[in-house]
Tab-separated table of C-alpha atoms in Angstrom:
chain	number	residue	atom	x	y	z
A	1	ALA	CA	80.060	110.961	76.891
A	2	LYS	CA	80.498	113.781	79.414
A	3	THR	CA	78.012	115.920	77.486
A	4	GLY	CA	75.347	113.500	78.743
A	5	ARG	CA	73.900	113.291	75.230
A	6	LEU	CA	75.388	110.015	74.025
A	7	ALA	CA	76.040	106.573	75.487
A	8	GLY	CA	77.782	103.570	74.000
A	9	ALA	CA	77.894	99.938	75.089
A	10	VAL	CA	79.571	96.754	73.925
A	11	CYS	CA	76.899	94.041	74.035
A	12	THR	CA	77.078	90.280	74.472
A	13	ASP	CA	76.215	89.717	70.802
A	14	ARG	CA	79.577	91.355	69.909
A	15	LYS	CA	77.983	94.562	68.679
A	16	LEU	CA	78.615	98.163	69.686
A	17	ARG	CA	75.442	100.202	70.190
A	18	LEU	CA	75.036	103.964	70.535
A	19	TRP	CA	72.073	105.755	72.140
A	20	ALA	CA	70.957	109.371	72.183
A	21	LEU	CA	70.275	110.666	75.687
A	22	PRO	CA	68.172	111.471	77.638
A	23	GLU	CA	65.460	109.915	75.473
A	24	GLY	CA	67.331	106.601	75.139
A	25	ARG	CA	66.816	106.443	71.365
A	26	MET	CA	69.140	103.971	69.642
A	27	LEU	CA	71.201	105.740	66.994
A	28	ARG	CA	73.161	102.951	65.380
A	29	THR	CA	74.721	99.525	65.761
A	30	VAL	CA	78.303	98.674	64.811
A	31	ASP	CA	79.056	95.023	64.048
A	32	LEU	CA	82.347	94.086	65.735
A	33	SER	CA	82.725	90.946	63.592
A	34	GLY	CA	83.149	88.709	66.621
A	35	ARG	CA	85.963	90.726	68.191
A	36	SER	CA	86.449	90.269	71.937
A	37	LEU	CA	86.937	93.794	73.305
A	38	ASP	CA	89.036	94.461	76.408
A	39	SER	CA	88.738	98.246	76.673
A	40	VAL	CA	86.448	100.993	75.363
A	41	ALA	CA	86.616	104.796	75.666
A	42	ILE	CA	84.493	107.657	74.369
A	43	SER	CA	85.597	111.250	73.782
A	44	GLU	CA	84.120	113.876	76.083
A	45	ASP	CA	82.034	115.439	73.297
A	46	GLY	CA	80.886	112.024	72.081
A	47	ALA	CA	82.347	112.475	68.586
A	48	TRP	CA	84.661	109.437	68.786
A	49	ILE	CA	84.472	106.019	70.397
A	50	THR	CA	87.464	103.679	70.485
A	51	ALA	CA	88.024	100.062	71.438
A	52	GLY	CA	90.869	97.589	71.656
A	53	ASP	CA	90.423	93.831	71.368
A	54	HIS	CA	92.218	90.837	72.840
A	55	SER	CA	94.136	90.145	69.632
A	56	GLY	CA	95.696	93.635	69.652
A	57	GLY	CA	93.341	95.261	67.154
A	58	TYR	CA	92.364	98.895	67.795
A	59	SER	CA	89.620	100.939	66.131
A	60	VAL	CA	88.131	104.428	66.330
A	61	TRP	CA	84.589	105.070	65.069
A	62	ASP	CA	82.843	108.320	64.171
A	63	THR	CA	79.716	108.188	66.344
A	64	SER	CA	77.744	110.463	64.005
A	65	THR	CA	77.965	107.954	61.140
A	66	GLY	CA	79.218	104.695	62.657
A	67	ALA	CA	82.065	104.718	60.127
A	68	GLN	CA	85.454	103.387	61.193
A	69	GLN	CA	87.836	106.334	61.303
A	70	MET	CA	91.031	104.566	62.325
A	71	GLU	CA	92.243	100.978	62.514
A	72	LEU	CA	95.591	99.584	63.611
A	73	GLN	CA	97.176	96.395	64.865
A	74	MET	CA	99.541	96.113	67.825
A	75	PRO	CA	101.205	93.074	69.396
A	76	PHE	CA	99.154	93.231	72.595
A	77	TYR	CA	95.659	94.013	73.916
A	78	PRO	CA	94.993	97.318	75.734
A	79	ALA	CA	95.586	97.956	79.407
A	80	ALA	CA	93.992	101.401	78.991
A	81	LEU	CA	92.603	103.853	76.406
A	82	ALA	CA	91.978	107.597	76.854
A	83	PHE	CA	90.980	110.605	74.752
A	84	SER	CA	92.217	114.106	75.481
A	85	PRO	CA	89.430	116.470	76.630
A	86	ASP	CA	89.248	118.095	73.171
A	87	GLY	CA	89.227	114.699	71.419
A	88	LYS	CA	92.292	115.553	69.321
A	89	ARG	CA	94.596	113.009	70.956
A	90	LEU	CA	94.136	109.327	71.709
A	91	ALA	CA	96.445	107.594	74.177
A	92	ILE	CA	96.785	103.822	73.843
A	93	ALA	CA	98.501	101.707	76.501
A	94	PRO	CA	99.078	98.216	75.048
A	95	THR	CA	99.812	95.681	77.778
A	96	GLY	CA	103.530	95.671	78.579
A	97	GLU	CA	104.296	98.319	75.954
A	98	PRO	CA	104.920	102.099	76.077
A	99	VAL	CA	101.930	104.440	75.810
A	100	GLN	CA	101.386	105.620	72.230
A	101	ILE	CA	99.779	108.920	71.230
A	102	TYR	CA	97.666	109.171	68.046
A	103	ASP	CA	95.666	111.774	66.179
A	104	PRO	CA	92.283	109.994	65.866
A	105	ALA	CA	91.137	112.169	62.962
A	106	SER	CA	94.052	111.235	60.711
A	107	GLY	CA	95.130	107.960	62.316
A	108	GLN	CA	98.683	109.303	62.493
A	109	LYS	CA	100.966	108.199	65.330
A	110	LEU	CA	102.472	111.308	66.914
A	111	PHE	CA	104.942	109.771	69.374
A	112	GLU	CA	105.300	107.234	72.157
A	113	LEU	CA	106.248	107.720	75.792
A	114	GLN	CA	108.947	106.011	77.848
A	115	ARG	CA	108.892	102.220	78.078
A	116	PRO	CA	108.287	101.297	81.728
A	117	THR	CA	108.908	97.698	82.714
A	118	GLY	CA	105.541	95.951	82.430
A	119	GLY	CA	103.797	98.879	80.710
A	120	SER	CA	101.092	101.176	82.129
A	121	ALA	CA	98.054	100.099	84.157
A	122	ALA	CA	96.169	103.404	83.843
A	123	MET	CA	96.492	106.904	82.404
A	124	VAL	CA	94.648	110.213	82.331
A	125	PHE	CA	94.894	113.554	80.521
A	126	SER	CA	94.953	116.809	82.444
A	127	ARG	CA	91.793	118.877	81.971
A	128	ASP	CA	93.592	121.254	79.580
A	129	GLY	CA	94.942	118.304	77.574
A	130	GLY	CA	98.539	119.457	77.946
A	131	ARG	CA	99.808	116.565	80.083
A	132	LEU	CA	99.293	112.843	80.525
A	133	ALA	CA	99.806	110.980	83.798
A	134	THR	CA	100.480	107.234	83.816
A	135	ALA	CA	100.311	104.659	86.609
A	136	ASP	CA	102.992	102.177	85.614
A	137	ALA	CA	103.688	98.525	86.386
A	138	ASP	CA	107.169	99.359	87.688
A	139	THR	CA	105.362	101.116	90.635
A	140	VAL	CA	106.177	104.604	89.309
A	141	VAL	CA	103.665	107.374	88.524
A	142	ARG	CA	104.841	109.591	85.656
A	143	VAL	CA	103.658	112.901	84.166
A	144	TYR	CA	104.440	113.767	80.525
A	145	ASP	CA	104.238	116.867	78.343
A	146	LEU	CA	101.809	116.070	75.503
A	147	ARG	CA	103.472	118.498	73.117
A	148	ASN	CA	106.523	116.287	72.724
A	149	GLY	CA	106.323	113.348	75.154
A	150	GLU	CA	108.899	114.819	77.546
A	151	LEU	CA	108.876	113.398	81.081
A	152	LEU	CA	108.006	116.227	83.488
A	153	ALA	CA	107.682	114.513	86.872
A	154	ARG	CA	107.737	111.098	88.547
A	155	ASN	CA	106.917	109.522	91.884
A	156	ALA	CA	108.445	106.211	92.972
A	157	ASP	CA	107.104	106.042	96.539
A	158	PHE	CA	104.671	103.156	95.936
A	159	LEU	CA	105.672	99.645	96.995
A	160	LEU	CA	103.043	97.938	94.828
A	161	VAL	CA	101.623	98.790	91.411
A	162	PRO	CA	99.497	101.981	91.204
A	163	LEU	CA	96.302	101.105	89.349
A	164	THR	CA	94.545	104.436	88.883
A	165	VAL	CA	95.342	108.132	88.546
A	166	ASP	CA	93.465	111.421	88.045
A	167	PHE	CA	94.310	115.130	87.904
A	168	THR	CA	92.555	117.769	89.970
A	169	PRO	CA	90.604	120.196	87.736
A	170	ASP	CA	93.303	122.895	87.969
A	171	GLY	CA	95.984	120.380	86.966
A	172	LYS	CA	98.193	121.264	89.928
A	173	GLN	CA	97.743	118.002	91.796
A	174	LEU	CA	97.415	114.341	91.004
A	175	LEU	CA	95.616	111.612	92.941
A	176	THR	CA	96.774	108.037	92.564
A	177	ALA	CA	96.240	104.696	94.294
A	178	GLY	CA	96.547	100.951	93.848
A	179	GLY	CA	98.011	97.916	95.557
A	180	ASP	CA	99.346	99.934	98.516
A	181	LYS	CA	95.694	100.502	99.591
A	182	ILE	CA	96.213	104.236	100.086
A	183	ILE	CA	95.321	107.304	98.029
A	184	ALA	CA	98.240	109.664	97.556
A	185	LEU	CA	97.920	113.333	96.603
A	186	LEU	CA	100.927	114.386	94.516
A	187	ASP	CA	102.282	117.693	93.281
A	188	ALA	CA	101.819	117.304	89.512
A	189	ALA	CA	104.797	119.559	88.744
A	190	THR	CA	107.349	117.673	90.868
A	191	GLY	CA	105.791	114.289	91.653
A	192	SER	CA	106.351	114.797	95.379
A	193	VAL	CA	103.774	113.578	97.915
A	194	ILE	CA	101.581	116.262	99.485
A	195	ARG	CA	99.614	113.891	101.713
A	196	LYS	CA	98.236	110.375	101.929
A	197	SER	CA	94.971	108.818	103.062
A	198	GLY	CA	94.721	106.152	105.713
A	199	LYS	CA	95.133	102.569	104.588
A	200	ALA	CA	92.021	100.931	103.150
A	201	ALA	CA	91.038	97.294	103.679
A	202	ASP	CA	91.531	96.481	99.990
A	203	PRO	CA	93.473	97.759	96.963
A	204	VAL	CA	92.066	100.777	95.114
A	205	ALA	CA	91.155	99.776	91.557
A	206	TYR	CA	89.824	103.130	90.324
A	207	LEU	CA	89.432	106.718	91.475
A	208	GLU	CA	88.052	109.912	89.962
A	209	VAL	CA	88.075	113.539	91.119
A	210	SER	CA	84.785	115.457	91.023
A	211	PRO	CA	84.503	118.290	88.449
A	212	ASP	CA	84.848	120.938	91.180
A	213	GLY	CA	87.848	119.182	92.747
A	214	ALA	CA	86.241	118.917	96.177
A	215	LEU	CA	85.737	115.145	96.299
A	216	VAL	CA	87.414	111.966	95.122
A	217	ALA	CA	85.498	108.711	94.638
A	218	ALA	CA	87.308	105.395	94.902
A	219	VAL	CA	86.410	101.830	93.919
A	220	LEU	CA	88.096	98.995	95.828
A	221	MET	CA	88.811	95.458	94.651
A	222	HIS	CA	88.643	92.457	96.964
A	223	ALA	CA	92.235	91.641	97.885
A	224	ASP	CA	91.761	87.858	98.195
A	225	ASN	CA	89.196	87.163	95.475
A	226	LEU	CA	88.565	89.550	92.583
A	227	LEU	CA	85.189	87.888	91.953
A	228	LEU	CA	83.903	89.162	95.297
A	229	PRO	CA	82.715	92.726	95.974
A	230	ALA	CA	84.750	95.166	98.065
């Protein structure tokens, strides 16, 4: 969790473990009943942890008790999971399906976003929680209003699938990258390109903007063999 006080890990014995930090004291163990998890996310304050498994099952646990707060079944496993900064919204991107927005406290589905062809590869909330940006399999980056799911902006300049996206801290700009091997800085209000990086040797699998907005870190994947480092 971004508070630095809690860490969670899915272990090879199919159990979810939570630790208090910095002392590293184990708080509790959650038995996953043999589920094979594809994606895990924790809320910024550490109150919730969520996971989606390969059979399309999704759960949210209360980290203070280990109790399951929410459980649902979807047709497909998750491409991405994300909590809003205040933990009051959970975005689920089932593979090939539209992103769905839930209230994790009640388990209520609030709405779903547009259905892009192939679904969404990645998504991120703005720091104020008011918008959600998605990197979609149809090569389009989209920005939505989280009050009602309205599409606010889009960018269709990528030739290959964008795989990662992040807002700057002020929410005015959006960084995104993927198969095109470049990082693009977008205007979050219009979707237009502000500038682009030079071309990297390999696709960009993940990026994240520093809390002060001064730096962006990027992780590359090996273009010819995903088992090799890049």
